Amino acid sequence: MMTTALEKSLISLKRHISEYQPQLETAIAAIKQLETTDPNSEEFSQALADLHVAATVLEPYSAGIVEAINRFTDDRPD
């Protein structure tokens, strides 16, 4: 049985992952677009802009995921 602190850490981790996943999918789609589109096209520019936005949004979620993972270690009884 998990302690309350561990339950909170798991809830936090799941929340961050659920918010992270759509942005990661957007970033992957943008990278695929960059691989298959003419670098001089509007589509390429848009994919690059989409990737920049996704990366910017992903950064704080990444930090939240790391914090949630660290709480598992911090919250464990010795």
JSON list of C-alpha atoms in Angstrom, two decimals:
[
{"chain": "A", "resi": 1, "resn": "MET", "atom": "CA", "xyz": [0.00, 0.00, 0.00]},
{"chain": "A", "resi": 2, "resn": "MET", "atom": "CA", "xyz": [1.36, 3.38, -1.03]},
{"chain": "A", "resi": 3, "resn": "THR", "atom": "CA", "xyz": [1.75, 6.17, 1.43]},
{"chain": "A", "resi": 4, "resn": "THR", "atom": "CA", "xyz": [-0.12, 9.40, 0.87]},
{"chain": "A", "resi": 5, "resn": "ALA", "atom": "CA", "xyz": [3.08, 11.19, -0.22]},
{"chain": "A", "resi": 6, "resn": "LEU", "atom": "CA", "xyz": [3.78, 8.50, -2.81]},
{"chain": "A", "resi": 7, "resn": "GLU", "atom": "CA", "xyz": [0.19, 8.64, -4.04]},
{"chain": "A", "resi": 8, "resn": "LYS", "atom": "CA", "xyz": [0.52, 12.40, -4.50]},
{"chain": "A", "resi": 9, "resn": "SER", "atom": "CA", "xyz": [3.80, 11.91, -6.37]},
{"chain": "A", "resi": 10, "resn": "LEU", "atom": "CA", "xyz": [2.18, 9.38, -8.69]},
{"chain": "A", "resi": 11, "resn": "ILE", "atom": "CA", "xyz": [-0.80, 11.66, -9.34]},
{"chain": "A", "resi": 12, "resn": "SER", "atom": "CA", "xyz": [1.57, 14.52, -10.13]},
{"chain": "A", "resi": 13, "resn": "LEU", "atom": "CA", "xyz": [3.63, 12.34, -12.45]},
{"chain": "A", "resi": 14, "resn": "LYS", "atom": "CA", "xyz": [0.54, 11.11, -14.32]},
{"chain": "A", "resi": 15, "resn": "ARG", "atom": "CA", "xyz": [-0.77, 14.67, -14.69]},
{"chain": "A", "resi": 16, "resn": "HIS", "atom": "CA", "xyz": [2.52, 15.96, -16.09]},
{"chain": "A", "resi": 17, "resn": "ILE", "atom": "CA", "xyz": [2.82, 13.02, -18.50]},
{"chain": "A", "resi": 18, "resn": "SER", "atom": "CA", "xyz": [-0.76, 13.47, -19.75]},
{"chain": "A", "resi": 19, "resn": "GLU", "atom": "CA", "xyz": [-0.05, 17.15, -20.45]},
{"chain": "A", "resi": 20, "resn": "TYR", "atom": "CA", "xyz": [3.37, 16.35, -21.96]},
{"chain": "A", "resi": 21, "resn": "GLN", "atom": "CA", "xyz": [2.26, 13.69, -24.43]},
{"chain": "A", "resi": 22, "resn": "PRO", "atom": "CA", "xyz": [0.16, 15.88, -26.80]},
{"chain": "A", "resi": 23, "resn": "GLN", "atom": "CA", "xyz": [2.96, 18.43, -27.05]},
{"chain": "A", "resi": 24, "resn": "LEU", "atom": "CA", "xyz": [5.48, 15.68, -27.73]},
{"chain": "A", "resi": 25, "resn": "GLU", "atom": "CA", "xyz": [3.23, 14.34, -30.49]},
{"chain": "A", "resi": 26, "resn": "THR", "atom": "CA", "xyz": [3.06, 17.85, -31.99]},
{"chain": "A", "resi": 27, "resn": "ALA", "atom": "CA", "xyz": [6.85, 18.10, -31.90]},
{"chain": "A", "resi": 28, "resn": "ILE", "atom": "CA", "xyz": [7.27, 14.70, -33.59]},
{"chain": "A", "resi": 29, "resn": "ALA", "atom": "CA", "xyz": [4.78, 15.66, -36.32]},
{"chain": "A", "resi": 30, "resn": "ALA", "atom": "CA", "xyz": [6.66, 18.93, -36.90]},
{"chain": "A", "resi": 31, "resn": "ILE", "atom": "CA", "xyz": [9.97, 17.08, -37.21]},
{"chain": "A", "resi": 32, "resn": "LYS", "atom": "CA", "xyz": [8.44, 14.70, -39.76]},
{"chain": "A", "resi": 33, "resn": "GLN", "atom": "CA", "xyz": [7.16, 17.73, -41.69]},
{"chain": "A", "resi": 34, "resn": "LEU", "atom": "CA", "xyz": [10.65, 19.26, -41.64]},
{"chain": "A", "resi": 35, "resn": "GLU", "atom": "CA", "xyz": [12.10, 16.02, -43.02]},
{"chain": "A", "resi": 36, "resn": "THR", "atom": "CA", "xyz": [9.71, 15.89, -45.97]},
{"chain": "A", "resi": 37, "resn": "THR", "atom": "CA", "xyz": [9.12, 19.55, -46.88]},
{"chain": "A", "resi": 38, "resn": "ASP", "atom": "CA", "xyz": [11.06, 22.00, -49.01]},
{"chain": "A", "resi": 39, "resn": "PRO", "atom": "CA", "xyz": [13.06, 24.26, -46.66]},
{"chain": "A", "resi": 40, "resn": "ASN", "atom": "CA", "xyz": [11.93, 27.30, -48.68]},
{"chain": "A", "resi": 41, "resn": "SER", "atom": "CA", "xyz": [8.24, 26.52, -48.31]},
{"chain": "A", "resi": 42, "resn": "GLU", "atom": "CA", "xyz": [5.65, 28.03, -46.00]},
{"chain": "A", "resi": 43, "resn": "GLU", "atom": "CA", "xyz": [4.94, 24.51, -44.67]},
{"chain": "A", "resi": 44, "resn": "PHE", "atom": "CA", "xyz": [8.56, 24.19, -43.55]},
{"chain": "A", "resi": 45, "resn": "SER", "atom": "CA", "xyz": [8.43, 27.56, -41.79]},
{"chain": "A", "resi": 46, "resn": "GLN", "atom": "CA", "xyz": [5.16, 26.59, -40.09]},
{"chain": "A", "resi": 47, "resn": "ALA", "atom": "CA", "xyz": [6.57, 23.23, -38.98]},
{"chain": "A", "resi": 48, "resn": "LEU", "atom": "CA", "xyz": [9.61, 24.99, -37.54]},
{"chain": "A", "resi": 49, "resn": "ALA", "atom": "CA", "xyz": [7.34, 27.43, -35.68]},
{"chain": "A", "resi": 50, "resn": "ASP", "atom": "CA", "xyz": [5.19, 24.54, -34.41]},
{"chain": "A", "resi": 51, "resn": "LEU", "atom": "CA", "xyz": [8.31, 22.73, -33.19]},
{"chain": "A", "resi": 52, "resn": "HIS", "atom": "CA", "xyz": [9.53, 25.84, -31.38]},
{"chain": "A", "resi": 53, "resn": "VAL", "atom": "CA", "xyz": [6.19, 26.26, -29.61]},
{"chain": "A", "resi": 54, "resn": "ALA", "atom": "CA", "xyz": [6.05, 22.58, -28.67]},
{"chain": "A", "resi": 55, "resn": "ALA", "atom": "CA", "xyz": [9.60, 22.68, -27.30]},
{"chain": "A", "resi": 56, "resn": "THR", "atom": "CA", "xyz": [8.82, 25.79, -25.28]},
{"chain": "A", "resi": 57, "resn": "VAL", "atom": "CA", "xyz": [5.68, 24.20, -23.83]},
{"chain": "A", "resi": 58, "resn": "LEU", "atom": "CA", "xyz": [7.45, 20.89, -23.16]},
{"chain": "A", "resi": 59, "resn": "GLU", "atom": "CA", "xyz": [10.21, 22.43, -21.07]},
{"chain": "A", "resi": 60, "resn": "PRO", "atom": "CA", "xyz": [8.19, 23.16, -17.90]},
{"chain": "A", "resi": 61, "resn": "TYR", "atom": "CA", "xyz": [6.37, 19.83, -18.18]},
{"chain": "A", "resi": 62, "resn": "SER", "atom": "CA", "xyz": [9.75, 18.09, -18.37]},
{"chain": "A", "resi": 63, "resn": "ALA", "atom": "CA", "xyz": [10.80, 19.86, -15.21]},
{"chain": "A", "resi": 64, "resn": "GLY", "atom": "CA", "xyz": [7.54, 18.81, -13.54]},
{"chain": "A", "resi": 65, "resn": "ILE", "atom": "CA", "xyz": [8.08, 15.20, -14.56]},
{"chain": "A", "resi": 66, "resn": "VAL", "atom": "CA", "xyz": [11.60, 15.25, -13.10]},
{"chain": "A", "resi": 67, "resn": "GLU", "atom": "CA", "xyz": [10.30, 16.82, -9.87]},
{"chain": "A", "resi": 68, "resn": "ALA", "atom": "CA", "xyz": [7.58, 14.16, -9.59]},
{"chain": "A", "resi": 69, "resn": "ILE", "atom": "CA", "xyz": [10.13, 11.39, -10.15]},
{"chain": "A", "resi": 70, "resn": "ASN", "atom": "CA", "xyz": [12.45, 12.90, -7.55]},
{"chain": "A", "resi": 71, "resn": "ARG", "atom": "CA", "xyz": [9.60, 12.97, -5.04]},
{"chain": "A", "resi": 72, "resn": "PHE", "atom": "CA", "xyz": [9.41, 9.18, -5.24]},
{"chain": "A", "resi": 73, "resn": "THR", "atom": "CA", "xyz": [12.95, 9.04, -3.89]},
{"chain": "A", "resi": 74, "resn": "ASP", "atom": "CA", "xyz": [12.45, 11.90, -1.43]},
{"chain": "A", "resi": 75, "resn": "ASP", "atom": "CA", "xyz": [9.20, 10.45, -0.05]},
{"chain": "A", "resi": 76, "resn": "ARG", "atom": "CA", "xyz": [10.46, 6.92, 0.50]},
{"chain": "A", "resi": 77, "resn": "PRO", "atom": "CA", "xyz": [10.88, 5.92, 4.12]},
{"chain": "A", "resi": 78, "resn": "ASP", "atom": "CA", "xyz": [14.47, 5.07, 5.04]}
]
